[in-house]
Amino acid sequence: MADDIRDELEIRPVTPANLEQFNDLLAYVFQVTAKEVEESGYEDGELERAKRPVLEKSDVIGWWQGDQLISQLAIYPCRVNIHGQLYDMAGLTGVGTYPEYAGHGLMHDLVKIGLSHMRDHHQWISYLYPYSIPFYRKKGWEIMSDHLTFDVKDTQLPKVDNSLPGHVERLEIDDPDVIEIYNRFALHNHGAMIRNQLNWDEYWRWEDEDERIAGVYYDDNDIPQGYVLYWIADEVFHIKEMVYNTQEARIGLWNFVAAHFSMVEHVKGDIYKNEPLHFLLDDGDITQTIHPYFMARIVDVAQFLKSYPFEEADKPLHFVVSDPLADWNNGVFGLWWDEAGHLQVTDRPVGDPVKLDIQTLTTMLMSYRRPSYLAKIERIEASKAAIKQLERIIPNDEPYFSDYF
């Protein structure tokens, strides 16, 4: 392809009228087969119609060659809980370029425009599911959460605790009590999506919902406190997600799983936080795997810091940040606390310096990795005193994120 191919291209929005081209590009880039679509419970044409609300709600931009869409990305509006503070989050999805147009910097330009769009819409942080971690690291994103899978033999299931006052009921996966449990959970778990109906629709997008069941734990006051979303196939109890707002609910849900002892040989499932299951089981000799899951990126450092819930007022310090794509993030961001204990953000170099890139700042403030560890592997350049201060003021809760878009 000639080097001047960009002269034939233009960037413009992708609208619901372009739904077929939007889906065709995604299906080609990610090699989604008709068989996979069918196994997810969709009949002919249903998936395209199901994705229309996402396209309608999202801001999608693309490179066009005439009337042909050749490269695109979608910005999916979401809300997330970051250490108890709610942020508007830009979910980056639908990213793809036809291979014959690769190598011309098309996606680089789309991402830069996308970041400006996020900033204009006060989306101070962005999440994405990476098809290539190195690619997105170069664009300023960094790993923020893990996906653990486990395999527990039937003989390793915890013994049923009959002393619990509550009970479990089997319900539809969209029962209002399931939604309520998750809403309370998300408001108290760092990193989690605050799901609206569209988010729930996307959560189930690639699942055969008709085969999924919700086991809901109710306490002795009949208040729903936890759920397990599951299905049983080929003598395996599959757990999609287990959410609980009390430890009693956790034990009660595992009681429910263990009650299937005579029906299954294995329990296999997913955990979306670096909280290995083996420590909670009497027989912890189970098979577990851990994979990086979602990545995050601070879109606007100054605005993100102004809302960030640091643990306590402390002496001033300043970040010296480098960002490969968002020029407004290159520079000094000073933190100091006024007499009332309120955080102030300035462009002056107050206190000790902390030098780092946008990727490291993101993963540190998301508490995926702690400041002392990042300093040890030389991702942060700072004095020992500054690192100790960061350890004190950055909350220590690890992120939980179980959605997919």
Tab-separated table of C-alpha atoms in Angstrom:
chain	number	residue	atom	x	y	z
A	1	MET	CA	0.000	0.000	0.000
A	2	ALA	CA	1.316	3.408	-0.896
A	3	ASP	CA	2.619	5.613	1.880
A	4	ASP	CA	0.160	8.342	0.901
A	5	ILE	CA	-2.869	6.109	1.541
A	6	ARG	CA	-3.835	8.402	4.435
A	7	ASP	CA	-4.613	11.098	1.860
A	8	GLU	CA	-7.536	8.922	0.760
A	9	LEU	CA	-8.879	8.481	4.310
A	10	GLU	CA	-10.860	10.619	6.729
A	11	ILE	CA	-11.896	10.311	10.367
A	12	ARG	CA	-15.599	10.610	11.099
A	13	PRO	CA	-18.201	9.160	13.480
A	14	VAL	CA	-19.599	5.646	13.211
A	15	THR	CA	-23.357	5.744	13.762
A	16	PRO	CA	-26.097	3.137	14.281
A	17	ALA	CA	-26.717	3.388	10.537
A	18	ASN	CA	-23.266	1.811	10.118
A	19	LEU	CA	-24.033	-1.114	12.449
A	20	GLU	CA	-23.366	-3.781	9.834
A	21	GLN	CA	-19.912	-2.423	8.988
A	22	PHE	CA	-19.143	-1.937	12.701
A	23	ASN	CA	-19.963	-5.599	13.401
A	24	ASP	CA	-18.239	-6.890	10.266
A	25	LEU	CA	-14.979	-5.204	11.279
A	26	LEU	CA	-15.176	-6.588	14.821
A	27	ALA	CA	-16.009	-10.084	13.603
A	28	TYR	CA	-13.069	-10.071	11.189
A	29	VAL	CA	-10.486	-8.648	13.590
A	30	PHE	CA	-11.476	-10.874	16.514
A	31	GLN	CA	-12.437	-13.880	14.372
A	32	VAL	CA	-15.855	-14.371	15.944
A	33	THR	CA	-17.296	-17.389	14.171
A	34	ALA	CA	-20.921	-18.194	13.440
A	35	LYS	CA	-20.527	-21.297	15.632
A	36	GLU	CA	-19.451	-19.183	18.628
A	37	VAL	CA	-22.394	-16.864	18.123
A	38	GLU	CA	-24.783	-19.826	17.944
A	39	GLU	CA	-23.301	-21.422	21.095
A	40	SER	CA	-23.964	-18.155	22.941
A	41	GLY	CA	-27.672	-18.633	22.304
A	42	TYR	CA	-28.138	-16.156	19.442
A	43	GLU	CA	-30.209	-16.894	16.391
A	44	ASP	CA	-29.463	-15.424	12.974
A	45	GLY	CA	-29.277	-11.626	13.139
A	46	GLU	CA	-29.937	-11.381	16.889
A	47	LEU	CA	-26.374	-10.500	17.881
A	48	GLU	CA	-26.267	-7.549	15.498
A	49	ARG	CA	-29.557	-6.257	16.884
A	50	ALA	CA	-28.351	-6.844	20.455
A	51	LYS	CA	-25.220	-4.766	19.843
A	52	ARG	CA	-27.229	-1.803	18.476
A	53	PRO	CA	-27.855	-0.276	21.966
A	54	VAL	CA	-24.096	-0.343	22.646
A	55	LEU	CA	-23.433	1.516	19.413
A	56	GLU	CA	-26.233	3.979	20.183
A	57	LYS	CA	-24.928	4.696	23.696
A	58	SER	CA	-21.236	4.728	22.806
A	59	ASP	CA	-19.205	7.320	20.944
A	60	VAL	CA	-17.594	5.540	18.004
A	61	ILE	CA	-15.034	7.058	15.673
A	62	GLY	CA	-13.432	5.488	12.662
A	63	TRP	CA	-11.228	5.911	9.654
A	64	TRP	CA	-13.186	5.770	6.413
A	65	GLN	CA	-12.110	5.226	2.832
A	66	GLY	CA	-15.097	6.648	1.037
A	67	ASP	CA	-18.058	4.691	2.363
A	68	GLN	CA	-15.917	1.825	3.681
A	69	LEU	CA	-15.145	1.678	7.421
A	70	ILE	CA	-11.582	0.406	7.807
A	71	SER	CA	-10.570	1.221	11.415
A	72	GLN	CA	-12.581	2.040	14.531
A	73	LEU	CA	-12.813	2.365	18.283
A	74	ALA	CA	-15.775	2.790	20.608
A	75	ILE	CA	-15.926	4.695	23.887
A	76	TYR	CA	-18.452	2.982	26.123
A	77	PRO	CA	-19.734	5.252	28.959
A	78	CYS	CA	-19.601	3.579	32.383
A	79	ARG	CA	-19.297	4.374	36.085
A	80	VAL	CA	-16.874	2.682	38.471
A	81	ASN	CA	-16.061	2.723	42.156
A	82	ILE	CA	-12.477	3.737	42.877
A	83	HIS	CA	-11.800	3.354	46.591
A	84	GLY	CA	-15.330	4.510	47.385
A	85	GLN	CA	-15.309	7.461	44.981
A	86	LEU	CA	-17.521	7.136	41.896
A	87	TYR	CA	-15.920	8.111	38.597
A	88	ASP	CA	-17.293	8.317	35.076
A	89	MET	CA	-15.218	5.756	33.187
A	90	ALA	CA	-14.574	5.458	29.468
A	91	GLY	CA	-14.640	1.832	28.418
A	92	LEU	CA	-12.498	1.445	25.307
A	93	THR	CA	-13.899	-1.327	23.120
A	94	GLY	CA	-14.618	-2.264	19.522
A	95	VAL	CA	-11.000	-1.512	18.592
A	96	GLY	CA	-9.867	-2.849	15.233
A	97	THR	CA	-8.290	-2.160	11.840
A	98	TYR	CA	-8.450	-4.299	8.728
A	99	PRO	CA	-4.966	-5.841	8.287
A	100	GLU	CA	-4.346	-4.358	4.839
A	101	TYR	CA	-4.486	-0.906	6.453
A	102	ALA	CA	-2.158	-1.729	9.351
A	103	GLY	CA	1.170	0.031	9.838
A	104	HIS	CA	-0.035	3.529	8.957
A	105	GLY	CA	-0.630	4.821	12.473
A	106	LEU	CA	-4.401	4.849	12.079
A	107	MET	CA	-5.147	3.441	15.529
A	108	HIS	CA	-2.557	5.717	17.124
A	109	ASP	CA	-4.488	8.718	15.822
A	110	LEU	CA	-7.868	7.297	16.842
A	111	VAL	CA	-6.665	6.669	20.397
A	112	LYS	CA	-5.323	10.238	20.692
A	113	ILE	CA	-8.644	11.621	19.499
A	114	GLY	CA	-10.452	9.210	21.811
A	115	LEU	CA	-8.499	10.428	24.834
A	116	SER	CA	-9.394	14.035	24.037
A	117	HIS	CA	-13.030	12.985	23.707
A	118	MET	CA	-12.918	11.244	27.100
A	119	ARG	CA	-11.402	14.324	28.679
A	120	ASP	CA	-14.054	16.582	27.175
A	121	HIS	CA	-16.721	14.298	28.678
A	122	HIS	CA	-15.101	14.311	32.159
A	123	GLN	CA	-14.191	10.619	31.958
A	124	TRP	CA	-11.005	10.860	33.995
A	125	ILE	CA	-10.204	7.139	33.739
A	126	SER	CA	-10.539	4.475	31.063
A	127	TYR	CA	-10.733	0.666	31.253
A	128	LEU	CA	-10.273	-1.889	28.486
A	129	TYR	CA	-9.902	-5.614	27.916
A	130	PRO	CA	-6.566	-5.998	26.095
A	131	TYR	CA	-6.086	-8.175	23.042
A	132	SER	CA	-2.411	-7.200	23.362
A	133	ILE	CA	-0.972	-5.962	26.643
A	134	PRO	CA	2.229	-4.582	25.009
A	135	PHE	CA	0.175	-2.634	22.457
A	136	TYR	CA	-1.944	-0.897	25.085
A	137	ARG	CA	0.991	-0.300	27.414
A	138	LYS	CA	2.550	1.760	24.641
A	139	LYS	CA	-0.663	3.783	24.577
A	140	GLY	CA	-0.593	4.435	28.346
A	141	TRP	CA	-2.803	1.685	29.777
A	142	GLU	CA	-1.591	-0.707	32.493
A	143	ILE	CA	-2.877	-3.892	34.141
A	144	MET	CA	-5.344	-3.147	36.940
A	145	SER	CA	-7.061	-6.444	37.745
A	146	ASP	CA	-6.678	-10.217	37.624
A	147	HIS	CA	-8.864	-13.122	36.597
A	148	LEU	CA	-8.408	-16.283	38.660
A	149	THR	CA	-9.826	-19.647	37.665
A	150	PHE	CA	-10.104	-22.597	40.031
A	151	ASP	CA	-10.902	-26.294	39.924
A	152	VAL	CA	-12.090	-27.917	43.164
A	153	LYS	CA	-12.711	-31.657	43.331
A	154	ASP	CA	-15.951	-32.814	44.926
A	155	THR	CA	-13.957	-34.284	47.829
A	156	GLN	CA	-12.398	-30.860	48.523
A	157	LEU	CA	-15.647	-28.972	48.909
A	158	PRO	CA	-16.140	-27.420	52.349
A	159	LYS	CA	-18.306	-29.303	54.801
A	160	VAL	CA	-21.817	-27.935	55.086
A	161	ASP	CA	-22.256	-25.590	58.057
A	162	ASN	CA	-25.793	-26.193	59.308
A	163	SER	CA	-25.563	-23.488	61.964
A	164	LEU	CA	-26.241	-20.617	59.544
A	165	PRO	CA	-29.606	-18.916	60.093
A	166	GLY	CA	-30.154	-18.046	56.424
A	167	HIS	CA	-31.134	-19.993	53.326
A	168	VAL	CA	-30.556	-20.103	49.561
A	169	GLU	CA	-33.187	-19.792	46.858
A	170	ARG	CA	-32.743	-20.568	43.158
A	171	LEU	CA	-33.893	-17.608	41.052
A	172	GLU	CA	-33.691	-16.157	37.559
A	173	ILE	CA	-30.399	-14.406	36.828
A	174	ASP	CA	-32.167	-11.067	36.353
A	175	ASP	CA	-34.178	-11.262	39.568
A	176	PRO	CA	-34.356	-7.871	41.335
A	177	ASP	CA	-32.627	-9.367	44.396
A	178	VAL	CA	-29.618	-10.302	42.238
A	179	ILE	CA	-29.414	-6.718	40.975
A	180	GLU	CA	-29.740	-5.314	44.494
A	181	ILE	CA	-26.990	-7.560	45.867
A	182	TYR	CA	-24.609	-6.521	43.126
A	183	ASN	CA	-25.443	-2.828	43.514
A	184	ARG	CA	-24.521	-2.932	47.222
A	185	PHE	CA	-21.442	-4.991	46.462
A	186	ALA	CA	-20.202	-2.604	43.755
A	187	LEU	CA	-20.567	0.420	46.032
A	188	HIS	CA	-18.276	-1.227	48.594
A	189	ASN	CA	-15.707	-2.876	46.302
A	190	HIS	CA	-12.946	-0.862	44.702
A	191	GLY	CA	-12.684	-1.126	40.926
A	192	ALA	CA	-16.187	-2.507	40.367
A	193	MET	CA	-18.570	-1.387	37.648
A	194	ILE	CA	-21.728	0.409	38.739
A	195	ARG	CA	-23.978	-1.528	36.357
A	196	ASN	CA	-26.943	-0.045	34.545
A	197	GLN	CA	-29.214	-2.195	32.355
A	198	LEU	CA	-26.931	-1.876	29.329
A	199	ASN	CA	-23.957	-2.993	31.452
A	200	TRP	CA	-25.942	-6.036	32.597
A	201	ASP	CA	-26.834	-6.816	28.979
A	202	GLU	CA	-23.159	-6.707	28.043
A	203	TYR	CA	-22.272	-8.815	31.090
A	204	TRP	CA	-24.396	-11.645	29.642
A	205	ARG	CA	-23.560	-10.952	25.985
A	206	TRP	CA	-21.598	-14.150	25.325
A	207	GLU	CA	-23.506	-16.385	27.716
A	208	ASP	CA	-26.479	-18.646	27.073
A	209	GLU	CA	-28.680	-16.979	29.681
A	210	ASP	CA	-31.358	-19.653	29.499
A	211	GLU	CA	-28.921	-22.151	31.023
A	212	ARG	CA	-27.685	-19.894	33.841
A	213	ILE	CA	-29.122	-19.949	37.373
A	214	ALA	CA	-28.784	-17.618	40.363
A	215	GLY	CA	-28.472	-19.088	43.847
A	216	VAL	CA	-29.318	-16.252	46.259
A	217	TYR	CA	-28.473	-16.315	49.975
A	218	TYR	CA	-30.940	-14.662	52.369
A	219	ASP	CA	-30.062	-13.954	56.006
A	220	ASP	CA	-32.433	-14.606	58.926
A	221	ASN	CA	-34.126	-11.245	58.258
A	222	ASP	CA	-34.785	-12.392	54.679
A	223	ILE	CA	-32.383	-9.773	53.294
A	224	PRO	CA	-30.517	-10.941	50.157
A	225	GLN	CA	-26.796	-10.874	50.980
A	226	GLY	CA	-25.061	-12.803	48.203
A	227	TYR	CA	-25.464	-14.781	45.015
A	228	VAL	CA	-23.727	-17.391	42.899
A	229	LEU	CA	-24.365	-17.406	39.144
A	230	TYR	CA	-23.853	-20.937	37.853
A	231	TRP	CA	-24.747	-23.795	35.564
A	232	ILE	CA	-24.175	-27.560	35.703
A	233	ALA	CA	-22.926	-29.557	32.729
A	234	ASP	CA	-21.086	-32.872	32.350
A	235	GLU	CA	-20.862	-33.355	36.139
A	236	VAL	CA	-19.186	-29.969	36.596
A	237	PHE	CA	-20.629	-27.134	38.675
A	238	HIS	CA	-19.544	-23.990	36.789
A	239	ILE	CA	-19.429	-20.712	38.741
A	240	LYS	CA	-19.549	-17.565	36.619
A	241	GLU	CA	-19.455	-15.233	39.593
A	242	MET	CA	-19.932	-15.388	43.348
A	243	VAL	CA	-20.760	-12.094	45.064
A	244	TYR	CA	-21.384	-11.676	48.785
A	245	ASN	CA	-21.805	-8.723	51.108
A	246	THR	CA	-21.252	-10.672	54.343
A	247	GLN	CA	-19.042	-13.595	55.307
A	248	GLU	CA	-22.173	-15.433	56.395
A	249	ALA	CA	-23.392	-15.199	52.795
A	250	ARG	CA	-20.062	-16.535	51.510
A	251	ILE	CA	-20.310	-19.587	53.758
A	252	GLY	CA	-23.972	-20.035	52.881
A	253	LEU	CA	-23.263	-19.967	49.157
A	254	TRP	CA	-20.493	-22.550	49.508
A	255	ASN	CA	-22.926	-24.651	51.550
A	256	PHE	CA	-25.233	-24.492	48.524
A	257	VAL	CA	-22.436	-25.473	46.135
A	258	ALA	CA	-21.367	-28.336	48.425
A	259	ALA	CA	-24.957	-29.608	48.530
A	260	HIS	CA	-24.411	-30.680	44.898
A	261	PHE	CA	-21.728	-33.141	46.065
A	262	SER	CA	-23.569	-36.193	44.705
A	263	MET	CA	-24.258	-34.524	41.340
A	264	VAL	CA	-20.825	-33.236	40.323
A	265	GLU	CA	-17.192	-34.300	40.293
A	266	HIS	CA	-15.665	-30.833	40.039
A	267	VAL	CA	-16.491	-27.225	40.780
A	268	LYS	CA	-14.871	-24.826	38.334
A	269	GLY	CA	-15.171	-21.095	38.447
A	270	ASP	CA	-13.837	-17.591	38.219
A	271	ILE	CA	-12.653	-15.015	40.739
A	272	TYR	CA	-12.029	-11.445	39.633
A	273	LYS	CA	-9.718	-10.328	42.387
A	274	ASN	CA	-6.300	-11.535	43.514
A	275	GLU	CA	-7.860	-13.407	46.419
A	276	PRO	CA	-6.924	-17.083	45.974
A	277	LEU	CA	-9.624	-19.518	47.029
A	278	HIS	CA	-7.298	-22.140	48.499
A	279	PHE	CA	-6.804	-20.216	51.748
A	280	LEU	CA	-10.538	-20.383	52.466
A	281	LEU	CA	-10.832	-24.159	52.018
A	282	ASP	CA	-9.923	-26.892	54.502
A	283	ASP	CA	-8.204	-28.786	51.683
A	284	GLY	CA	-6.431	-26.024	49.831
A	285	ASP	CA	-4.549	-28.303	47.429
A	286	ILE	CA	-6.607	-27.150	44.457
A	287	THR	CA	-5.744	-26.109	40.912
A	288	GLN	CA	-5.707	-22.350	40.357
A	289	THR	CA	-4.546	-20.165	37.516
A	290	ILE	CA	-4.147	-16.407	37.397
A	291	HIS	CA	-4.204	-14.180	34.340
A	292	PRO	CA	-4.165	-10.407	33.932
A	293	TYR	CA	-7.679	-9.267	33.089
A	294	PHE	CA	-8.482	-5.582	32.545
A	295	MET	CA	-6.210	-2.596	31.996
A	296	ALA	CA	-6.798	1.005	33.068
A	297	ARG	CA	-5.470	4.419	32.152
A	298	ILE	CA	-5.814	7.784	33.843
A	299	VAL	CA	-7.125	10.137	31.168
A	300	ASP	CA	-6.541	13.450	32.981
A	301	VAL	CA	-4.097	13.312	35.891
A	302	ALA	CA	-5.015	16.641	37.490
A	303	GLN	CA	-8.755	15.960	37.492
A	304	PHE	CA	-8.357	12.345	38.580
A	305	LEU	CA	-6.200	13.394	41.528
A	306	LYS	CA	-8.665	16.064	42.663
A	307	SER	CA	-11.316	13.391	43.308
A	308	TYR	CA	-9.013	10.604	44.455
A	309	PRO	CA	-9.727	9.528	48.058
A	310	PHE	CA	-6.257	9.532	49.608
A	311	GLU	CA	-6.284	7.959	53.054
A	312	GLU	CA	-5.173	10.990	55.046
A	313	ALA	CA	-3.786	14.479	54.855
A	314	ASP	CA	-0.009	14.409	54.719
A	315	LYS	CA	2.954	16.567	53.832
A	316	PRO	CA	3.183	17.761	50.221
A	317	LEU	CA	4.729	15.842	47.354
A	318	HIS	CA	4.618	16.070	43.570
A	319	PHE	CA	4.400	13.660	40.680
A	320	VAL	CA	6.492	14.174	37.557
A	321	VAL	CA	4.487	12.316	34.927
A	322	SER	CA	5.281	11.263	31.369
A	323	ASP	CA	2.497	10.259	28.965
A	324	PRO	CA	3.044	8.963	25.408
A	325	LEU	CA	-0.247	10.266	23.980
A	326	ALA	CA	-1.985	12.795	26.260
A	327	ASP	CA	0.192	15.908	26.281
A	328	TRP	CA	-1.813	17.496	29.112
A	329	ASN	CA	-0.528	14.758	31.438
A	330	ASN	CA	3.147	15.528	30.829
A	331	GLY	CA	4.442	17.642	33.672
A	332	VAL	CA	4.296	18.317	37.395
A	333	PHE	CA	1.306	17.580	39.619
A	334	GLY	CA	1.791	18.780	43.177
A	335	LEU	CA	-0.318	17.538	46.097
A	336	TRP	CA	-0.748	19.486	49.312
A	337	TRP	CA	-3.409	19.561	52.007
A	338	ASP	CA	-4.844	22.792	53.361
A	339	GLU	CA	-5.581	23.503	57.044
A	340	ALA	CA	-8.992	21.813	56.730
A	341	GLY	CA	-7.338	18.669	55.394
A	342	HIS	CA	-8.642	19.174	51.850
A	343	LEU	CA	-6.439	18.074	48.971
A	344	GLN	CA	-5.175	20.751	46.602
A	345	VAL	CA	-3.591	19.950	43.240
A	346	THR	CA	-1.089	22.367	41.744
A	347	ASP	CA	1.392	22.483	38.867
A	348	ARG	CA	4.134	23.550	41.280
A	349	PRO	CA	6.815	21.081	42.473
A	350	VAL	CA	5.869	21.025	46.168
A	351	GLY	CA	7.491	18.513	48.527
A	352	ASP	CA	9.428	15.450	47.405
A	353	PRO	CA	9.391	14.445	43.717
A	354	VAL	CA	7.973	11.127	42.463
A	355	LYS	CA	8.935	10.456	38.847
A	356	LEU	CA	6.895	7.880	36.900
A	357	ASP	CA	4.958	7.281	33.686
A	358	ILE	CA	1.183	7.327	33.284
A	359	GLN	CA	1.014	3.526	33.282
A	360	THR	CA	2.745	3.262	36.642
A	361	LEU	CA	0.733	6.078	38.182
A	362	THR	CA	-2.465	4.321	37.112
A	363	THR	CA	-1.646	0.866	38.438
A	364	MET	CA	-0.376	2.407	41.692
A	365	LEU	CA	-3.463	4.552	42.342
A	366	MET	CA	-5.684	1.596	41.375
A	367	SER	CA	-3.763	-0.347	44.080
A	368	TYR	CA	-3.006	-3.215	41.726
A	369	ARG	CA	0.644	-2.807	42.709
A	370	ARG	CA	1.980	-0.983	45.746
A	371	PRO	CA	4.448	1.947	45.622
A	372	SER	CA	7.227	0.022	47.369
A	373	TYR	CA	7.025	-2.796	44.823
A	374	LEU	CA	6.958	-0.391	41.884
A	375	ALA	CA	10.001	1.405	43.306
A	376	LYS	CA	11.790	-1.916	43.777
A	377	ILE	CA	11.368	-2.844	40.102
A	378	GLU	CA	12.416	0.700	39.146
A	379	ARG	CA	9.082	1.855	37.759
A	380	ILE	CA	9.177	4.774	40.232
A	381	GLU	CA	12.047	7.164	40.894
A	382	ALA	CA	11.626	8.645	44.370
A	383	SER	CA	13.217	8.872	47.808
A	384	LYS	CA	12.472	6.271	50.469
A	385	ALA	CA	10.585	8.913	52.432
A	386	ALA	CA	8.334	9.666	49.448
A	387	ILE	CA	7.643	5.958	48.880
A	388	LYS	CA	6.714	5.506	52.555
A	389	GLN	CA	4.399	8.477	52.286
A	390	LEU	CA	2.694	6.992	49.212
A	391	GLU	CA	2.248	3.712	51.072
A	392	ARG	CA	0.437	5.602	53.834
A	393	ILE	CA	-1.892	7.678	51.706
A	394	ILE	CA	-2.888	5.261	48.897
A	395	PRO	CA	-5.715	2.899	49.926
A	396	ASN	CA	-4.754	-0.760	50.019
A	397	ASP	CA	-7.860	-2.449	48.560
A	398	GLU	CA	-7.152	-4.504	45.442
A	399	PRO	CA	-9.455	-3.937	42.459
A	400	TYR	CA	-12.425	-6.169	41.646
A	401	PHE	CA	-13.765	-6.110	38.099
A	402	SER	CA	-15.842	-8.912	36.596
A	403	ASP	CA	-17.446	-7.214	33.603
A	404	TYR	CA	-16.541	-7.494	29.951
A	405	PHE	CA	-17.197	-5.146	27.061
